XYZ file of C-alpha atoms in Angstrom:
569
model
C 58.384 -1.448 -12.601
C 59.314 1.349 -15.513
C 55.875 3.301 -16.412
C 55.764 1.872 -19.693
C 55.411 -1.493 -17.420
C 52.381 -0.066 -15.374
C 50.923 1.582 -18.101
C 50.311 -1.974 -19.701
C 49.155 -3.861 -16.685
C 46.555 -1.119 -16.549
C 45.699 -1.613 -20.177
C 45.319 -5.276 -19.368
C 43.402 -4.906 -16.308
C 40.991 -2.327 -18.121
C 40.121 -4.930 -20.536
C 39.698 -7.567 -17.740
C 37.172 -5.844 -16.092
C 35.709 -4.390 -19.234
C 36.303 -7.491 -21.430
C 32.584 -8.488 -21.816
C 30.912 -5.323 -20.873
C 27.950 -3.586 -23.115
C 27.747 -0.238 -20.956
C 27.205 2.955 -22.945
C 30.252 4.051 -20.170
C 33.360 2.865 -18.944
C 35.159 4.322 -15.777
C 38.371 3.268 -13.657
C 37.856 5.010 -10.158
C 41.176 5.544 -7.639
C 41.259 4.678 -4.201
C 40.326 8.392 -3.023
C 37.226 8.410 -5.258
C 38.949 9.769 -8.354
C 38.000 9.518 -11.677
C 41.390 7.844 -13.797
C 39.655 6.407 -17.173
C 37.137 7.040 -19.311
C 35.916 5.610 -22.616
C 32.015 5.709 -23.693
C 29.525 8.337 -24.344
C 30.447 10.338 -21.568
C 28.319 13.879 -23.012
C 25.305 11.603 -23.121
C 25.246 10.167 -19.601
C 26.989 12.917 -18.174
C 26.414 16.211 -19.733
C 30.369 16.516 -19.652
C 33.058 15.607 -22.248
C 35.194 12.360 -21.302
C 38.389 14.922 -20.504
C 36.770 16.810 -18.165
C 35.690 13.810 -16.051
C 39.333 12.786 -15.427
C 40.412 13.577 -11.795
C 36.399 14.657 -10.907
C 34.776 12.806 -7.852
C 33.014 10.059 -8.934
C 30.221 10.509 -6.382
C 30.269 14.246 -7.673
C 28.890 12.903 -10.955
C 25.696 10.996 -8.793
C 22.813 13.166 -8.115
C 22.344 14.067 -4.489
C 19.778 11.758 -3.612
C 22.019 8.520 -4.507
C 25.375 9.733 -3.504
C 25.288 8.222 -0.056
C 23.883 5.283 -1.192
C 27.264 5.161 -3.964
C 29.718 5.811 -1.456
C 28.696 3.026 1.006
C 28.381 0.539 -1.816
C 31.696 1.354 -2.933
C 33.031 1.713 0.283
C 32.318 -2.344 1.187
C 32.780 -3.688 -2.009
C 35.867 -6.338 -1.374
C 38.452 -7.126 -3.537
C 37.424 -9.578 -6.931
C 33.768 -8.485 -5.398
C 31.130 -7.570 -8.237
C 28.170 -4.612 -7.996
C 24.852 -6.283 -8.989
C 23.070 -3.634 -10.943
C 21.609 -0.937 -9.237
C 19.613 1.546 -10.496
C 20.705 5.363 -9.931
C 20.576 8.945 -11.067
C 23.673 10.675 -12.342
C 23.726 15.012 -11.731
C 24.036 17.690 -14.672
C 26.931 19.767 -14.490
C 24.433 22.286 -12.898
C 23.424 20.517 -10.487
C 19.708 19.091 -11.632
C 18.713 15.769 -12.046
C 20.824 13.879 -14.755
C 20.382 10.690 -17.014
C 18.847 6.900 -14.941
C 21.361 4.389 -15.760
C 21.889 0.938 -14.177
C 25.736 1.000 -12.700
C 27.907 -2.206 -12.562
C 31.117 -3.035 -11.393
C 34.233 -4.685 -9.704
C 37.413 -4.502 -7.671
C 39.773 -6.441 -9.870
C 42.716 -8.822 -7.440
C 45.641 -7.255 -7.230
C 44.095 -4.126 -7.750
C 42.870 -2.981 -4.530
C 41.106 0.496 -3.783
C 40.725 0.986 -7.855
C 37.214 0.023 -9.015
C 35.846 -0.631 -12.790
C 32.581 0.557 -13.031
C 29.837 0.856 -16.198
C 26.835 2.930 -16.464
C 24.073 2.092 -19.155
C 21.195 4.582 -20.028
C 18.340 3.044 -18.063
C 15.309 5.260 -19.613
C 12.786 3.019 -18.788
C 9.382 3.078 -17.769
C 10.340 0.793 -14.626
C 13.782 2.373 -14.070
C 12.234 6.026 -13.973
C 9.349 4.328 -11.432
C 12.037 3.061 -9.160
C 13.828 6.224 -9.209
C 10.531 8.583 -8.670
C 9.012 6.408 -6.108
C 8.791 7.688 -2.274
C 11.208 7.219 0.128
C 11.915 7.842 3.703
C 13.506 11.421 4.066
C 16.232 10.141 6.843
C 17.206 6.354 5.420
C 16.852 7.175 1.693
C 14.550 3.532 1.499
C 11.480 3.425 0.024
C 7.974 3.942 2.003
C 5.927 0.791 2.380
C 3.713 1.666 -0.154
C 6.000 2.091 -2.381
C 7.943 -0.758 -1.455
C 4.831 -3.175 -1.914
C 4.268 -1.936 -5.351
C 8.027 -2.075 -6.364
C 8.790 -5.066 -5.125
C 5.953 -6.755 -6.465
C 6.837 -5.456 -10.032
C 10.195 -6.813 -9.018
C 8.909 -10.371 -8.252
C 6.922 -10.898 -11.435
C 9.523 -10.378 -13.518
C 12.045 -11.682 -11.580
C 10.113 -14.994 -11.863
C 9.131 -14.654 -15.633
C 12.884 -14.731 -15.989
C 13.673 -17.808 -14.109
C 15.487 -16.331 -11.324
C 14.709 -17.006 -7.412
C 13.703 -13.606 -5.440
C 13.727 -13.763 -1.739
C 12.363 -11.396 1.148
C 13.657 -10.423 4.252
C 11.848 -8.775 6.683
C 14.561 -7.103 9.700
C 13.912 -5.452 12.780
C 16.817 -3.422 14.494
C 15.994 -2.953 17.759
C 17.101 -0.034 19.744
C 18.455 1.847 16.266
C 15.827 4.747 16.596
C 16.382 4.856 20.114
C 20.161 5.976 19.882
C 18.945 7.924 16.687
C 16.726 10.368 18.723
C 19.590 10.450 21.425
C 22.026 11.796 19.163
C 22.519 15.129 17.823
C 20.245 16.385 14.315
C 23.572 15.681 11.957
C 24.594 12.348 13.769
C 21.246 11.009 13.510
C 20.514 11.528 9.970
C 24.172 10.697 9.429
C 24.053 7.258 11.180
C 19.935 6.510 9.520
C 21.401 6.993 6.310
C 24.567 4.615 6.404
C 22.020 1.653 7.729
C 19.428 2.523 4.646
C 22.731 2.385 1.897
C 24.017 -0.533 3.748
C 20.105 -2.534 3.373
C 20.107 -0.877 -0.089
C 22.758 -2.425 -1.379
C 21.597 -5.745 -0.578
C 18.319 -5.248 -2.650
C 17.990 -5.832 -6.171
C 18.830 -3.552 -8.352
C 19.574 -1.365 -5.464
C 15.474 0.428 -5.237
C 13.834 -2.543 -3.242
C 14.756 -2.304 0.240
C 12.487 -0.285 2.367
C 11.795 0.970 5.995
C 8.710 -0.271 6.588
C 8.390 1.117 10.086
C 10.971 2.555 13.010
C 12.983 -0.590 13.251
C 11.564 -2.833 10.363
C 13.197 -2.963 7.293
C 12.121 -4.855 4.555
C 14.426 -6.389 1.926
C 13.830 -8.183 -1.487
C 17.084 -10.101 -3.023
C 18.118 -12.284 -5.015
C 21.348 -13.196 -4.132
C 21.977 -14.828 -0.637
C 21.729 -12.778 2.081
C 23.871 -13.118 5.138
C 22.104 -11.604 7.652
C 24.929 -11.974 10.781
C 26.848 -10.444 8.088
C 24.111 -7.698 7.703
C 24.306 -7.859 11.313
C 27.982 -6.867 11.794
C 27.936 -4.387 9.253
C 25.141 -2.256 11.297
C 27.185 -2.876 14.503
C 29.846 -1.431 12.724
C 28.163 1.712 11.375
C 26.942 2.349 15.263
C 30.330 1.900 16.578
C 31.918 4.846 13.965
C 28.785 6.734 14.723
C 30.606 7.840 18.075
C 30.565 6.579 21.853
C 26.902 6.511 22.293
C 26.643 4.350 18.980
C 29.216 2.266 20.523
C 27.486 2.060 24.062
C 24.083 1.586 22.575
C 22.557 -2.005 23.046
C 21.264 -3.079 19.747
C 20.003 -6.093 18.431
C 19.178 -6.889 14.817
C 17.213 -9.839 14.413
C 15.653 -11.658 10.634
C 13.835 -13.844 9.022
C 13.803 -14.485 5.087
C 10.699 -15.718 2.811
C 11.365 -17.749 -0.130
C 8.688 -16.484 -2.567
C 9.674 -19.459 -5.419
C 7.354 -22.227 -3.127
C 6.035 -24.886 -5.256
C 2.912 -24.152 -6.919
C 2.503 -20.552 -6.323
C 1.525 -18.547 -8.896
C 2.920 -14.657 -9.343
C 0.048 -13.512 -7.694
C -0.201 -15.232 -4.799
C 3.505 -14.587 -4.431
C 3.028 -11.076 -5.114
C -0.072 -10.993 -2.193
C 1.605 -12.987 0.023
C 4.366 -10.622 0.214
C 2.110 -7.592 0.496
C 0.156 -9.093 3.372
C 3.410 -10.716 5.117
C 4.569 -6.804 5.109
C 1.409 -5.507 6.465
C 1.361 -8.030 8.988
C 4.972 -6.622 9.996
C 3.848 -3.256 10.262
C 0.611 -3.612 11.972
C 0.512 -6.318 14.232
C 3.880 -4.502 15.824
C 6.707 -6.679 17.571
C 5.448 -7.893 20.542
C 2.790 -9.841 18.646
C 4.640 -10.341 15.330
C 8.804 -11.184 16.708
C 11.234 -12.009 14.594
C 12.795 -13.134 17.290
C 11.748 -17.293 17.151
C 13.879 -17.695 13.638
C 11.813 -17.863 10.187
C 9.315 -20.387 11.734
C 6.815 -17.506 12.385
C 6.995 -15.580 9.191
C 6.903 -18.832 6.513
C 3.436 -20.270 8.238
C 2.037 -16.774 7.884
C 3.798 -17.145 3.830
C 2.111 -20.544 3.787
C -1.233 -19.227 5.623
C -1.384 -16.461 3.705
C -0.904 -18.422 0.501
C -3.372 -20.625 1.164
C -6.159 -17.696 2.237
C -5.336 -16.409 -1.140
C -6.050 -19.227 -3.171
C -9.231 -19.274 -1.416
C -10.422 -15.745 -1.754
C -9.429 -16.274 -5.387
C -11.533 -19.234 -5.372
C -14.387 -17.839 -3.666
C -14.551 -14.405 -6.059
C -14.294 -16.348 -9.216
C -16.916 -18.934 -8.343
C -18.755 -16.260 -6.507
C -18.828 -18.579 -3.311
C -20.467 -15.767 -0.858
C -23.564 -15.157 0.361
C -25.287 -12.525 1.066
C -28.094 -12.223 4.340
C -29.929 -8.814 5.176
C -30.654 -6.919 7.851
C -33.177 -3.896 7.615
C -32.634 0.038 8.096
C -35.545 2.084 9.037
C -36.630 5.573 9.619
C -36.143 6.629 13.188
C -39.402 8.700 13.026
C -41.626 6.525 11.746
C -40.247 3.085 12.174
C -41.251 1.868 8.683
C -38.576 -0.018 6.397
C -36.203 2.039 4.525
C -34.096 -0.300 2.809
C -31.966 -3.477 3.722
C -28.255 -3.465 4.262
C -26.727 -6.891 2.956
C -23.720 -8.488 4.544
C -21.164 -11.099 3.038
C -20.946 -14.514 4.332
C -18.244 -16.911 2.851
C -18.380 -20.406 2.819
C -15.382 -20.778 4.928
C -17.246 -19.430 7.883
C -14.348 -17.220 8.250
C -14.825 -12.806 9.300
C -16.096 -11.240 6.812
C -14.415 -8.614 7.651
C -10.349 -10.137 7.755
C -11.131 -11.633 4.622
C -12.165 -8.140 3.178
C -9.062 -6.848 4.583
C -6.903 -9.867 3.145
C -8.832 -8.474 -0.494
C -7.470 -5.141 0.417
C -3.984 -6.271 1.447
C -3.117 -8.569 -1.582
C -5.037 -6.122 -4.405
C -7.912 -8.121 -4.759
C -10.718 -5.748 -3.890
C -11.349 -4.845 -7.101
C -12.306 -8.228 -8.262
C -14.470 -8.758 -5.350
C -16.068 -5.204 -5.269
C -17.279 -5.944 -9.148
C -18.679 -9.906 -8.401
C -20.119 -8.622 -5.792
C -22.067 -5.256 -7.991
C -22.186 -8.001 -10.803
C -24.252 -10.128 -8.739
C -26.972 -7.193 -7.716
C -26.932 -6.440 -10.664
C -28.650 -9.747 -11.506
C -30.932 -9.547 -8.623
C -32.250 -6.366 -9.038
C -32.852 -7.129 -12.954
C -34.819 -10.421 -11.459
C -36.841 -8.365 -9.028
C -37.876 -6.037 -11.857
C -39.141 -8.681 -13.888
C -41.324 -9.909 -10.981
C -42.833 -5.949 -10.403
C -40.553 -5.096 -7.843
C -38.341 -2.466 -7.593
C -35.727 -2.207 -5.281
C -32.700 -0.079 -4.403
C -29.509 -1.365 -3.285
C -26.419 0.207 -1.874
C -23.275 -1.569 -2.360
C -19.738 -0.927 -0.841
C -17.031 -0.136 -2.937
C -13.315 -0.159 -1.294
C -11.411 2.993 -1.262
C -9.103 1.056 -3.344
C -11.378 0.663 -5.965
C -12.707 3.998 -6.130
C -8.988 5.098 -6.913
C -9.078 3.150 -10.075
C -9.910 4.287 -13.420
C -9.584 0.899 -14.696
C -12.761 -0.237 -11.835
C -14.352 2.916 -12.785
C -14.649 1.676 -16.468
C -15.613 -1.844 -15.683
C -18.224 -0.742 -13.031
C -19.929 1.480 -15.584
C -19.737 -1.185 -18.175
C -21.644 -3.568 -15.624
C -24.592 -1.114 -16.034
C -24.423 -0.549 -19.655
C -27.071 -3.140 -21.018
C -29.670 -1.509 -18.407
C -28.812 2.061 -17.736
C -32.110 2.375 -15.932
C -30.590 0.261 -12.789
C -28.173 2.931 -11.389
C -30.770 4.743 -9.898
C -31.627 1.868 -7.960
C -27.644 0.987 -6.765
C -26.616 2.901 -4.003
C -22.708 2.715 -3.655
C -21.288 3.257 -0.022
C -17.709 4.269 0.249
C -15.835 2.125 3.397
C -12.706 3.474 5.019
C -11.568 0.449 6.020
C -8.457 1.244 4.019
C -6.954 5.183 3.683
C -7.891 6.543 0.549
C -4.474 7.886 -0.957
C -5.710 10.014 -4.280
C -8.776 12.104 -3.193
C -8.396 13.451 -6.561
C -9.477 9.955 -8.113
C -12.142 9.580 -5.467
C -13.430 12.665 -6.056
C -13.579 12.809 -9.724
C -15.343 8.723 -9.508
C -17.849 9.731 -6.949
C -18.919 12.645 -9.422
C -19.112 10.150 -12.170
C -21.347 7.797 -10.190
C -23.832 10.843 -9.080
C -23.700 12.036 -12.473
C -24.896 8.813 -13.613
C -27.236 8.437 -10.939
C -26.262 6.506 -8.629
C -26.606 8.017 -4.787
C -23.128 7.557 -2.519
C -22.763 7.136 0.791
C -19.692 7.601 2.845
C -19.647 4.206 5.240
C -18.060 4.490 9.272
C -18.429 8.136 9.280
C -16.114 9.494 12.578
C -14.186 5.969 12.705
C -11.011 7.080 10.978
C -8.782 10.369 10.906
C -9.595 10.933 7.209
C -13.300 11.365 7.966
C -13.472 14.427 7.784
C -11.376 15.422 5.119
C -13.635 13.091 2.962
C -16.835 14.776 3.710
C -14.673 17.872 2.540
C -13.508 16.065 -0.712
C -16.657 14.016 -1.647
C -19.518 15.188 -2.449
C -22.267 12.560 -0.967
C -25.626 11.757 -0.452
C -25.397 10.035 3.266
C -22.789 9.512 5.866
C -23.250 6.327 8.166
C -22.115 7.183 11.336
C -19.740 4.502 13.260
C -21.360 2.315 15.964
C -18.907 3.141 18.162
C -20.450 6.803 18.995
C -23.694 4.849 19.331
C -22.388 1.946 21.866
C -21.362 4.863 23.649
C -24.668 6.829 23.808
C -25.729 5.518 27.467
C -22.506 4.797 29.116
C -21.541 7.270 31.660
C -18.721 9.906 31.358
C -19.581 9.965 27.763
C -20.416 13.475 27.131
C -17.785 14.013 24.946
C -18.538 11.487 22.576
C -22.029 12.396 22.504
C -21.192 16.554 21.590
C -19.400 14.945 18.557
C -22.023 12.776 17.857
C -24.243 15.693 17.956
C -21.304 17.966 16.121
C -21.510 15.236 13.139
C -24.920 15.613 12.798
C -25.205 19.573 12.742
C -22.720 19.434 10.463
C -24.564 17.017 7.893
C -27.698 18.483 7.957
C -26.097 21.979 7.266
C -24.518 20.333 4.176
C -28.366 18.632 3.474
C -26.587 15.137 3.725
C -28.740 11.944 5.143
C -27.519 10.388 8.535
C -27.785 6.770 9.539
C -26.620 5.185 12.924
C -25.832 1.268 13.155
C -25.425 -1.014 15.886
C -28.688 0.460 17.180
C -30.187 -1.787 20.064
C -32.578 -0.764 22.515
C -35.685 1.608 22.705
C -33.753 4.408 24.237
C -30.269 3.966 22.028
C -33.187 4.658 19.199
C -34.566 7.343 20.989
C -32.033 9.467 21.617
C -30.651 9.114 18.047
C -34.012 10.458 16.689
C -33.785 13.498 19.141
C -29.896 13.988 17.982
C -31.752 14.657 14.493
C -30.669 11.450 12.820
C -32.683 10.088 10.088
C -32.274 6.037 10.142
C -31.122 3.603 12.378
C -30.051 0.045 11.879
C -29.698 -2.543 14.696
C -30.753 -5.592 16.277
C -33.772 -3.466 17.713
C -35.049 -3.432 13.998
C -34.258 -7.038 12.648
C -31.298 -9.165 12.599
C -29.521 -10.610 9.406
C -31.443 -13.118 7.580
C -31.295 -14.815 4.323
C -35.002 -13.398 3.088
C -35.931 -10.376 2.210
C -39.046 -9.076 2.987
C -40.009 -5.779 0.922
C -42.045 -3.388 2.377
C -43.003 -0.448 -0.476
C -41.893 3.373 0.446
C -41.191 5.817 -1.530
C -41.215 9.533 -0.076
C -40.250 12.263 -1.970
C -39.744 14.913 1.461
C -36.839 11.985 2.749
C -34.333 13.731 5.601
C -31.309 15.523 4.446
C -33.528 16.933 1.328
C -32.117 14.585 -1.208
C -33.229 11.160 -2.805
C -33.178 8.461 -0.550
C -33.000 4.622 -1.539
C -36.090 2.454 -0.827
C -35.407 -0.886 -0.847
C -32.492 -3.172 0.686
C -28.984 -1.930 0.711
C -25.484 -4.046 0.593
C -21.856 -4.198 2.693
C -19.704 -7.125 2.298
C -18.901 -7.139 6.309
């Protein structure tokens, strides 16, 4: 064929592949990665005139941290295949960061190793998100976190549109195994070819995830062939060398469909966030993916259904709420009451507050719950009572502005009540943004509220807290107290004692739960602390029985509540 011949057919294959394209660039790529066409604002995207792209590297024109991710798309995209739109971030000509565009493309028939690809400025709040969002520093996936936020943004709109989004949760066992076995380069190598190849399958390229060692996490749209995702990684280890080659790997999967009759975007969007917590945290001899989907869509249709019910239960504000006194150690008279949260489910208080957690409902139920004391306190007041109460606020919450604002607004028609609410701060969940947490618990104290910092010494971030937060009281776990009497427990009791010191040197107030016998109590009040709560002192009961005391000399040299207190668990 004469080149006047050729130079037609790839004139007519150009406007083929380009026919019905609206990209703000057009490029035909060579077989070796070369760039052989260009029409579209090339200065714009690229920070280089259209000439000077011809015969660059494509992937040179892809900022670092999505040019692995490029190759291996391009690298198994078949002949008449199509790229579903991925989001990615082109490179200046010195090197920075470049333009976010969403690239497209295909490898025409007869026109094998040449690809057509379009880029379109993407400068969008959610495009910038995906592309600034956290990701795991030897896959190139995003972090769970992450992924739960991203993918739920995903799913919403994915559903406003019409269009059916799927997850798929994968576990490749073995894979870290061989990774640690292999040298620094081969291992990063080899963890970065499996998080392109599970990238590529995600929408728009930014919603696949490693949500653990050798759990991935994958939200599509189009069907995806997991044997086929299966062959591909036993591929990758087998050009990873002999030892990838060698290595006995399985990769097993199960997919959610997240379209089920009746389910609103919410409940898809929780379900999804408490399927993947699930996956991380229950760990795979308890949660296997092994036993097909069977396992994964009852906990989809379990977890829908819990959801509906919390939802239900917050709205309707179908808990209750029983009490159980705290007293001073050294005296033994009433201090305040600590309430606890009883649904009408019967189920644990405290799964269901974690299910509030995991699906980004805590919020809701952290303000019914300060909406309802709210009430009761303004009730006791108009029968001559006054009465503190200290309610729990998530560590969720706290990090919200947006709870912040509606909190305070609870209190705005009687101002007078926050010194009577108490807030304690649980760590039941890891507070991310101590900045946020810091800056609300100053607000609260400011406004005079008292804060307490709940399950002091249960959790790693304990401590850090106490650094970050400036409180009134820290209620020490029941754990350190269980422990007080059992032998070869010396240990636990110097940090018991440590925690204390440490407290009163900062002129914070101390309480111990799970107190239960006369010398438990004892020994607590000769460790220094101030209050104890326990079966010793009452159990949880529906009435409350106010006893008036109000010292101004309380422990720890600051105001202490008098009244009953709250916790949801």
């Amino acid at each position: 064929m004469g080149g006047g011949a050729r130079d037609m057919r790839a004139e007519r294959d150009r406007f083929v592949a380009f026919a019905f394209s609206a990209a703000d660039l057009m490029l035909e790529v060579g077989g070796e990665g070369e760039v052989l066409f260009v029409s579209g604002a090339a200065r714009l995207l690229t920070g280089r005139d259209s000439g000077d792209l011809l015969g660059q590297q494509f992937s040179g024109l892809v900022d670092e941290s999505d040019r692995h991710f490029i190759l291996n798309l391009l690298a198994g995209l078949s002949v008449g295949g199509r790229i579903e739109p991925v989001t990615i971030r082109l490179q200046r000509p010195d090197g920075s960061p470049g333009a976010t565009c969403v690239l497209g493309g295909c490898c025409l028939p007869r026109q094998e190793g040449r690809y057509y690809l379009t880029l379109s400025n993407a400068r969008l709040p959610q495009a910038e998100t995906a592309l600034a969002n956290k990701r795991d520093y030897q896959t190139g996936l995003l972090t769970t976190e992450d992924f739960e936020e991203r993918a739920g943004d995903r799913l919403k709109l994915a559903r406003e549109l019409g269009s059916e989004v799927k997850l798929t949760l994968m576990e490749i066992v073995g894979l870290q195994r061989l990774a640690e076995s292999l040298p620094p380069e081969e291992s990063q190598a080899l963890l970065n070819d499996v998080g392109a190849l599970l990238r590529g399958q995600s929408i728009g390229g930014d919603t696949a995830a490693r949500i653990d060692p050798e759990k991935y996490g994958i939200l599509h749209a189009a069907p995806l062939d997991q044997d086929s995702v299966a062959r591909q990684v036993r591929d990758l280890l087998r050009r990873s060398g002999p030892a990838g080659a060698a290595a006995a790997v399985d990769v097993h999967g199960a997919t959610l469909d997240l379209h089920a009759k009746g389910m609103s975007d919410e409940d898809a969007a929780g379900a999804m966030a408490f399927a993947v917590q699930r996956f991380v945290s229950e760990g795979a001899d308890s949660f296997t993916l092994r036993s097909t989907e069977d396992s994964l869509k009852a906990l989809l249709n379990s977890t829908v259904s819990r959801v509906r019910a919390l939802r239900s239960a917050v709205s309707a504000r179908k808990f209750q709420l029983v009490f159980q006194p705290i007293v001073r150690l050294d005296t033994r008279t009433l201090h305040h009451y600590e309430a606890l949260s009883r649904f009408e489910d019967g189920g644990s208080p405290f799964e269901t507050i974690r299910l509030a957690e995991g699906v980004h409902m805590i919020g809701e139920f952290d303000l019914a719950v300060v909406q309802r004391v709210v009430d009761l306190l303004a009730e006791r007041r108009r029968q001559g009572e006054v009465i503190d109460v200290a309610v729990n606020l998530s560590g969720h919450s706290l990090e919200s502005t947006v709870f912040l604002a509606a909190l305070r607004e609870i209190l705005a028609p009687d101002p007078a009540l926050r010194r009577q609410l108490i807030f304690e701060i649980t760590e039941s969940t890891q507070i991310t943004n101590l900045v946020h947490a810091t800056n609300a618990v100053r607000q609260l104290r400011e406004d005079g509220h008292s804060v307490c910092l709940d399950d002091f010494g249960a959790g790693a971030a304990s401590f850090p807290y106490l650094q970050a937060l400036d409180v009134d009281y820290v209620k020490i776990d029941g754990a350190y107290v269980k422990a007080l009497q059992q032998q070869g427990q010396a240990r636990d009791q110097a940090i018991l004692k440590g925690m204390v010191w440490l407290c009163k040197e900062l002129g914070i107030g101390t309480v111990a739960e799970m107190v239960e016998t006369e010398d438990q109590a004892r020994l607590l009040l000769d460790f220094g602390i101030d209050y104890g709560q326990g079966y010793l002192f009452g159990r949880p009961d529906p009435e409350m029985r106010l006893e008036p005391l109000r010292l101004d000399d309380e422990p720890g040299g600051r105001r202490k509540p008098a009244g009953m207190g709250l916790k949801r668990s």
